[in-house]
Amino acid sequence: MAKKEEILDAAKKVADKVQQKAAEIAADPKVQEVVKAAKEKAAEIADKAAETVQAAAEEIKARAEKVAERSEVKEAAAAAADAAKAAGKAAVAAAKVMATPSEKNVKVITPKMAKIPEGPLEKKWTNYKDHQKLVNPANKRKLDVIVIGTGLAGASAAASLAEMGFNVLNFCIQDSPRRAHSIAAQGGINAAKNYQNDGDSVYRLFYDTIKGGDYRAREANVYRLAEVSNNIIDQCVAQGVPFAREYGGLLDNRSFGGAQVSRTFYAKGQTGQQLLLGAYSALSRQIGKGKVKMYTRYEMLDIVMIKDEQGEPRARGIIARNLVTGRIERFFAHAVVVGSGGYGNTFFLSTNAMASNGSAAMQMYRHGAYFANPCYAQIHPTCIPKHGDFQSKLTLMSESLRNDGRIWVPKKLEDAKKLQAGEIKGRDIPEEDRDYYLERRYPAFGNLVPRDVASRAAKERCDAGYGVNNTGLAVFLDFSDAIKRLGKDVVAQKYGNLFQMYEKIVDENPYENPMMIFPAIHYTMGGIWVDYELQTSVKGLFCIGEANFSDHGANRLGASALMQGLADGYFVLPYTIQNYLADQIGVPRMSTDRPEFEEAEKAVEAKIQKLMAIQGTESVDTIHKRLGLVMWDFVGMGRTAESLKTAIKKIDEIKKDFWSNVYIPGKADALNNELEKALRLADFIEIGRLMALDALNREESCGGHFREEFQTEEGEALRQDDKFSYVACWKYTGEDSEPELIKEPLDYEFTERKTRNYKS
Ligand SMILES: Cc1cc2nc3c(=O)[nH]c(=O)nc-3n(C[C@H](O)[C@H](O)[C@H](O)COP(=O)(O)OP(=O)(O)OC[C@H]3O[C@@H](n4cnc5c(N)ncnc54)[C@H](O)[C@@H]3O)c2cc1C
């Protein structure tokens, strides 16, 4: 009898849940809004779907009650199952309405699936924190978390999780956590402190970020980012990060692109290094206490998935290669957090560190984590131009230089030609013959327009023949005015190390002659899709920092990557991961002898053996360089349907060539740099293709994604909000099949979508 009652009770609960869900779907303002905006037919389907759910729920509730009266337990259970099925079908139908009417088969991620909390924008994060599940201190000690990466995202996450009491296993490719790519960050980190009293606020930082990203980011996440930005500065100051200070001792700020306030905190031109030293100190403390076990010179080569009792796969560990010995090793954890950085090196030449790669992202993708907006790559306007065919790295000149430097090209074509021929220098051209084209085109923001706008404007001038170096692919960044206004000493104080770096590379004194700069690949806004909790579409697998699809939409504003990485690591993930781990406290540590680990390791070894066995004639770099050229020429600053189709074809050829003709010297079971690079290149090839595919799908121009077919008469980006206001999430479907597109519609509840205007 007790069992009968239990089943009846369970059936009733299911019915209640279904009813609740039905009511939620019917009442969801987003469903209502989309339904209203869609064609009449779509509205009918949505209403019908909601009605069906409600009707199914009502029916099952009635049936369950009736059955309960008659004690026909079996029937009650069957009825409950039927109702759940009906409700599921109806919910899917309702969700499909949100897709573009002509693409009803495309799956959609709803705000609920993205776990966006209810309530007003400014209350969402507080509400979330007030209601999330927590793990008590005794249970934290029972839980292990793997963190991949020791950049600002990984190091801050590892240190924070350990400080909270979890056991952390932290991995990085470098010989020290301090050498992660984040160390290269120069210009600064944003926060809405309003120390300058120039009108800044959390809302304004949120708004600038949404607008800067060309209305292609999730509002709730961006607001949270702006909200926690101030905590980051306090945390870093407490760690002793030597931010620049004003005469009175307060922290100083400078301006970055896309903002009309000064909100960028900085430590000379070495902000990333100083912030990383702060995070590293926090991490070292936990290493010392035994809460973080640090694995340097280890590269994750796969994630290990283990099914739970319900048959759902969960991330439960990794396979990693010891880069010094070549040994493949297995590691278990209750959750895996990946902060592996961006995939800009797909282009071969970029401002990223040489070891930056997209392989961890591809490993997640192959296990079912969606790859979101892969085509959103940032081209930074102020890099030292490429100077030869044997170059393997590009160098950034920080955006902070645009605070005082003025960008120009000659007004006269004959002057440009003389510059290109080396007959004159920039300083020889008189003021009246200089075209400060950013100030001319964008009077309100001038030299501080966002990066995508500045890069395209430089390309436009160079394409028109006004480029200023021997290749015609450079513009001037000139400090002569700033030196006159502030004096050389002040300029040197602010930017000295950058000027020195420029002089070392170009062999020209930038105090005397204007710097030459040109756009280069710098950052990837796209990345692994995460929900509001920073969890990927795979249970137990989290992604932070530049590796996730982030809060920057189609274009990142300067000084916002450090903010996002540290927000994720110090202030967001440490909360949200608990909501997941709270349900894992009963999961015991698992042996790495399990078949899932065995299989994953074997697959990794087989891939390595396959690569080593090729013994072809082309070096990894030769093939990578070829990929880079295809990416730059066909998936670069200006893209067309035709160029993207060509790119896909060429990348497929490169893939074939790579897998049949790459040459990797040395052995697999020893230190082998070429093998490391080959494994990464195999993934860059896949990412390059995914970028081209995504760019082809997105028939609009937004942020860093510029489709030449979609531009205004003045050459500005032309968005198609009615068709492309969504996050494009690509789902892996197998090695030789095209990925499936899933959309997360982006509704702007709290901001009005506008055409970006930096002119007035
Ligand atoms: C030259 C330059 C200057 C910049 N300046 C600024 C700036 O002034 N302000 C700003 O906001 N942003 C700036 N950026 C951007 C910013 O530096 C990066 O976006 C940010 O540092 C990325 O941090 P991260 O922690 O996500 O990743 P990263 O710092 O790239 O760290 C990635 C980590 O993951 C590890 N890893 C990767 N794959 C694996 C694997 N398979 N197994 C094990 N470990 C792995 C790496 O070893 C590394 O430790 C700049 C970028 C560049 C290139």
XYZ file of C-alpha atoms in Angstrom, residues 321-651:
331
model
C 50.322 14.722 -22.010
C 53.338 15.469 -19.885
C 55.153 17.702 -22.358
C 58.581 16.964 -20.881
C 58.422 13.163 -20.871
C 55.721 12.647 -23.494
C 53.813 10.398 -21.082
C 50.039 10.271 -21.368
C 48.316 10.510 -17.975
C 44.771 10.318 -16.567
C 43.134 12.607 -14.010
C 39.729 12.417 -12.342
C 37.613 15.305 -11.008
C 33.982 15.987 -10.183
C 33.967 18.902 -12.640
C 36.245 20.328 -15.316
C 36.756 24.058 -15.842
C 38.484 25.197 -19.022
C 40.183 28.603 -19.254
C 42.396 27.836 -22.234
C 42.307 31.222 -23.989
C 41.399 32.190 -27.560
C 41.930 30.645 -30.985
C 43.351 33.688 -32.821
C 46.426 31.702 -33.848
C 44.264 29.925 -36.415
C 45.515 32.833 -38.564
C 49.148 31.793 -37.893
C 50.213 35.424 -37.575
C 48.498 37.074 -34.622
C 49.323 39.053 -31.505
C 48.659 35.967 -29.362
C 51.357 34.007 -27.586
C 52.870 31.220 -29.665
C 51.335 28.504 -27.471
C 47.808 29.958 -27.575
C 45.590 27.400 -29.216
C 42.049 26.198 -29.743
C 42.508 22.513 -29.009
C 40.842 22.470 -25.596
C 37.837 24.186 -27.193
C 37.722 21.541 -29.917
C 37.916 18.761 -27.348
C 34.897 20.249 -25.577
C 33.112 20.721 -28.910
C 33.635 17.085 -29.881
C 32.006 16.021 -26.629
C 28.880 18.038 -27.321
C 29.723 21.536 -26.075
C 28.410 24.044 -28.606
C 30.931 26.299 -30.367
C 29.298 29.732 -30.414
C 29.874 32.504 -32.950
C 33.217 31.144 -34.181
C 33.365 33.828 -36.892
C 33.637 36.683 -34.380
C 37.365 37.404 -34.382
C 38.835 40.757 -33.471
C 41.287 42.518 -35.688
C 43.222 45.052 -33.659
C 44.038 48.308 -35.449
C 47.341 49.104 -33.776
C 49.853 46.341 -34.417
C 53.330 46.590 -35.834
C 52.938 45.749 -39.546
C 54.135 42.427 -40.894
C 57.675 42.819 -42.199
C 58.580 39.591 -43.958
C 57.689 36.070 -44.959
C 59.669 34.401 -42.197
C 57.821 36.024 -39.360
C 55.894 33.862 -36.899
C 54.428 36.484 -34.578
C 52.902 39.959 -34.680
C 53.341 42.547 -31.969
C 50.602 44.688 -30.536
C 50.980 48.362 -29.802
C 48.475 48.856 -27.011
C 45.188 50.605 -27.667
C 46.072 52.911 -24.780
C 48.335 54.680 -27.284
C 45.221 55.986 -28.986
C 44.621 58.185 -25.899
C 47.358 60.512 -27.039
C 48.448 59.268 -30.446
C 46.700 60.550 -33.572
C 46.137 58.289 -36.552
C 46.665 59.617 -40.058
C 47.713 58.961 -43.642
C 48.784 61.521 -46.286
C 46.061 63.445 -48.039
C 47.944 63.257 -51.336
C 48.553 60.012 -53.202
C 51.946 61.269 -54.393
C 53.078 61.652 -50.760
C 51.933 58.088 -50.028
C 53.950 56.846 -52.991
C 57.053 58.688 -51.778
C 56.615 57.178 -48.309
C 56.219 53.709 -49.819
C 59.405 54.219 -51.840
C 61.273 55.354 -48.698
C 61.994 58.792 -50.201
C 60.438 60.737 -47.307
C 59.453 60.103 -43.686
C 56.153 60.788 -41.936
C 57.568 63.815 -40.126
C 58.360 65.431 -43.512
C 54.675 65.765 -44.395
C 53.236 69.126 -43.287
C 50.167 69.301 -41.050
C 47.834 70.542 -43.810
C 48.653 67.485 -45.944
C 47.726 64.955 -43.262
C 44.377 63.177 -43.221
C 43.368 62.337 -39.640
C 40.740 60.095 -41.076
C 39.255 58.802 -37.799
C 38.812 62.338 -36.462
C 37.343 63.317 -39.844
C 34.890 60.394 -40.086
C 33.968 59.998 -36.417
C 34.135 63.438 -34.770
C 32.539 62.300 -31.475
C 34.939 59.442 -30.739
C 37.834 60.366 -33.046
C 40.861 58.136 -32.485
C 38.973 56.269 -29.781
C 36.421 54.521 -31.958
C 36.143 50.772 -31.248
C 38.680 48.419 -32.763
C 36.534 47.014 -35.541
C 35.700 50.510 -36.796
C 39.322 51.705 -36.597
C 40.631 48.566 -38.356
C 38.205 48.842 -41.241
C 38.958 52.537 -41.653
C 42.700 51.749 -41.898
C 42.025 49.042 -44.477
C 39.864 51.435 -46.477
C 42.660 54.038 -46.643
C 45.308 51.429 -47.519
C 43.071 49.842 -50.181
C 42.692 53.313 -51.671
C 46.473 53.562 -51.983
C 47.316 55.803 -49.000
C 49.275 53.211 -46.975
C 52.586 54.479 -45.600
C 55.185 51.703 -45.494
C 56.954 49.797 -48.272
C 54.064 47.355 -48.642
C 51.439 50.110 -48.554
C 49.858 48.303 -45.635
C 50.336 50.689 -42.723
C 49.043 53.971 -41.284
C 50.718 56.422 -38.892
C 50.170 56.687 -35.142
C 51.678 60.014 -34.285
C 52.687 61.432 -30.880
C 54.136 64.740 -32.012
C 51.104 66.681 -30.720
C 51.149 64.834 -27.383
C 54.871 65.485 -26.977
C 54.289 69.198 -27.662
C 51.356 69.299 -25.237
C 52.656 67.100 -22.407
C 56.405 66.941 -22.940
C 58.479 63.896 -23.855
C 58.934 62.857 -20.209
C 55.222 62.512 -19.559
C 54.706 60.564 -22.765
C 57.630 58.313 -21.799
C 56.187 57.807 -18.318
C 52.870 56.675 -19.748
C 54.010 54.574 -22.665
C 57.790 54.251 -22.349
C 57.966 50.448 -22.514
C 55.766 50.362 -25.618
C 57.923 52.943 -27.383
C 61.012 50.951 -26.484
C 59.454 47.745 -27.818
C 58.529 49.510 -31.071
C 62.028 50.854 -31.528
C 63.577 47.411 -30.905
C 61.390 45.765 -33.522
C 61.172 48.463 -36.204
C 64.524 50.142 -35.561
C 63.008 53.611 -35.646
C 62.550 56.138 -32.845
C 58.799 56.757 -32.349
C 59.460 59.965 -30.391
C 60.923 61.440 -33.571
C 58.959 59.832 -36.372
C 55.362 58.572 -36.205
C 54.862 54.857 -35.502
C 53.547 52.689 -38.319
C 50.682 50.426 -37.446
C 48.340 48.007 -39.223
C 45.429 45.780 -38.155
C 46.148 42.204 -37.036
C 44.255 39.306 -35.521
C 44.183 39.776 -31.785
C 41.255 38.238 -29.920
C 38.384 35.828 -30.466
C 34.956 36.804 -29.186
C 33.554 33.469 -30.324
C 34.185 30.375 -28.251
C 32.475 27.659 -26.327
C 28.847 28.434 -25.535
C 28.084 28.743 -21.831
C 24.898 29.382 -19.913
C 24.559 32.048 -17.228
C 26.401 29.684 -14.857
C 29.356 29.436 -17.272
C 28.496 25.774 -17.792
C 28.750 24.463 -21.344
C 26.058 22.352 -22.951
C 27.863 19.372 -21.373
C 27.155 18.659 -17.703
C 30.049 19.304 -15.371
C 32.088 21.092 -18.036
C 32.589 24.814 -17.483
C 34.350 27.352 -19.658
C 35.791 30.725 -18.621
C 37.807 33.659 -19.960
C 38.570 34.135 -23.635
C 37.804 30.461 -24.324
C 34.072 30.937 -23.845
C 31.839 32.869 -26.231
C 31.986 35.605 -23.705
C 30.209 38.810 -23.040
C 31.597 40.825 -25.907
C 29.156 40.039 -28.680
C 30.571 40.662 -32.132
C 33.327 43.017 -30.984
C 35.221 43.367 -27.715
C 36.004 46.779 -26.301
C 39.590 47.401 -25.250
C 40.475 46.491 -21.650
C 37.393 44.306 -21.287
C 39.056 40.899 -21.726
C 41.011 41.150 -18.498
C 37.824 42.308 -16.805
C 35.894 39.308 -18.128
C 38.605 36.751 -17.347
C 38.950 37.933 -13.769
C 35.195 38.373 -13.316
C 34.690 34.758 -14.412
C 37.482 33.410 -12.226
C 37.210 35.464 -9.039
C 33.548 36.380 -8.856
C 31.234 34.335 -11.084
C 32.393 30.721 -11.378
C 33.115 30.295 -7.644
C 29.387 30.881 -7.068
C 27.833 29.186 -10.054
C 29.882 25.986 -9.980
C 28.479 25.284 -6.520
C 25.011 25.043 -7.980
C 26.332 22.058 -9.933
C 28.656 20.600 -7.330
C 25.982 20.650 -4.618
C 24.414 17.685 -6.431
C 27.745 15.873 -6.711
C 28.572 15.538 -3.029
C 27.431 11.930 -3.043
C 29.580 11.046 -6.050
C 32.685 9.256 -4.827
C 36.108 9.815 -6.403
C 36.326 7.486 -9.372
C 39.250 5.313 -10.324
C 41.087 6.303 -13.484
C 41.245 2.573 -14.295
C 37.640 2.775 -15.448
C 36.992 1.846 -19.095
C 36.029 5.431 -19.961
C 39.535 6.627 -19.043
C 41.078 3.642 -20.793
C 39.196 4.353 -24.022
C 39.946 8.095 -23.965
C 43.628 7.433 -23.439
C 43.729 4.895 -26.258
C 42.058 7.354 -28.640
C 44.620 10.026 -27.784
C 47.483 7.613 -28.305
C 46.043 6.456 -31.621
C 45.809 10.061 -32.842
C 49.427 10.713 -31.883
C 50.590 7.516 -33.574
C 48.658 8.422 -36.719
C 50.361 11.817 -36.856
C 53.833 10.421 -36.151
C 53.391 7.767 -38.842
C 52.778 10.271 -41.670
C 56.437 11.313 -42.024
C 55.620 13.540 -45.002
C 57.596 16.429 -46.457
C 56.008 19.594 -45.071
C 56.731 21.086 -41.682
C 53.887 21.942 -39.323
C 54.634 25.657 -39.675
C 54.580 25.524 -43.469
C 51.062 24.118 -43.435
C 49.977 26.436 -40.638
C 51.259 29.448 -42.574
C 49.208 28.323 -45.562
C 46.113 28.061 -43.386
C 46.837 31.512 -41.986
C 47.023 33.076 -45.434
C 43.696 31.508 -46.432
C 42.145 32.797 -43.216
C 43.504 36.333 -43.683
C 42.680 36.571 -47.395
C 39.244 34.935 -47.336
C 37.948 35.012 -43.734
C 39.693 38.226 -42.670
C 38.680 41.850 -42.375
C 36.274 41.772 -45.318
C 34.320 38.611 -46.117
C 31.959 37.708 -48.948
C 29.884 34.603 -49.640
C 32.250 33.820 -52.463
C 35.424 34.284 -50.422
C 34.045 32.132 -47.635
C 33.104 29.301 -49.967
C 36.599 29.489 -51.438
C 38.051 29.381 -47.930
C 36.109 26.242 -47.041
C 37.345 24.537 -50.181
C 40.928 25.567 -49.556
C 40.800 24.549 -45.890
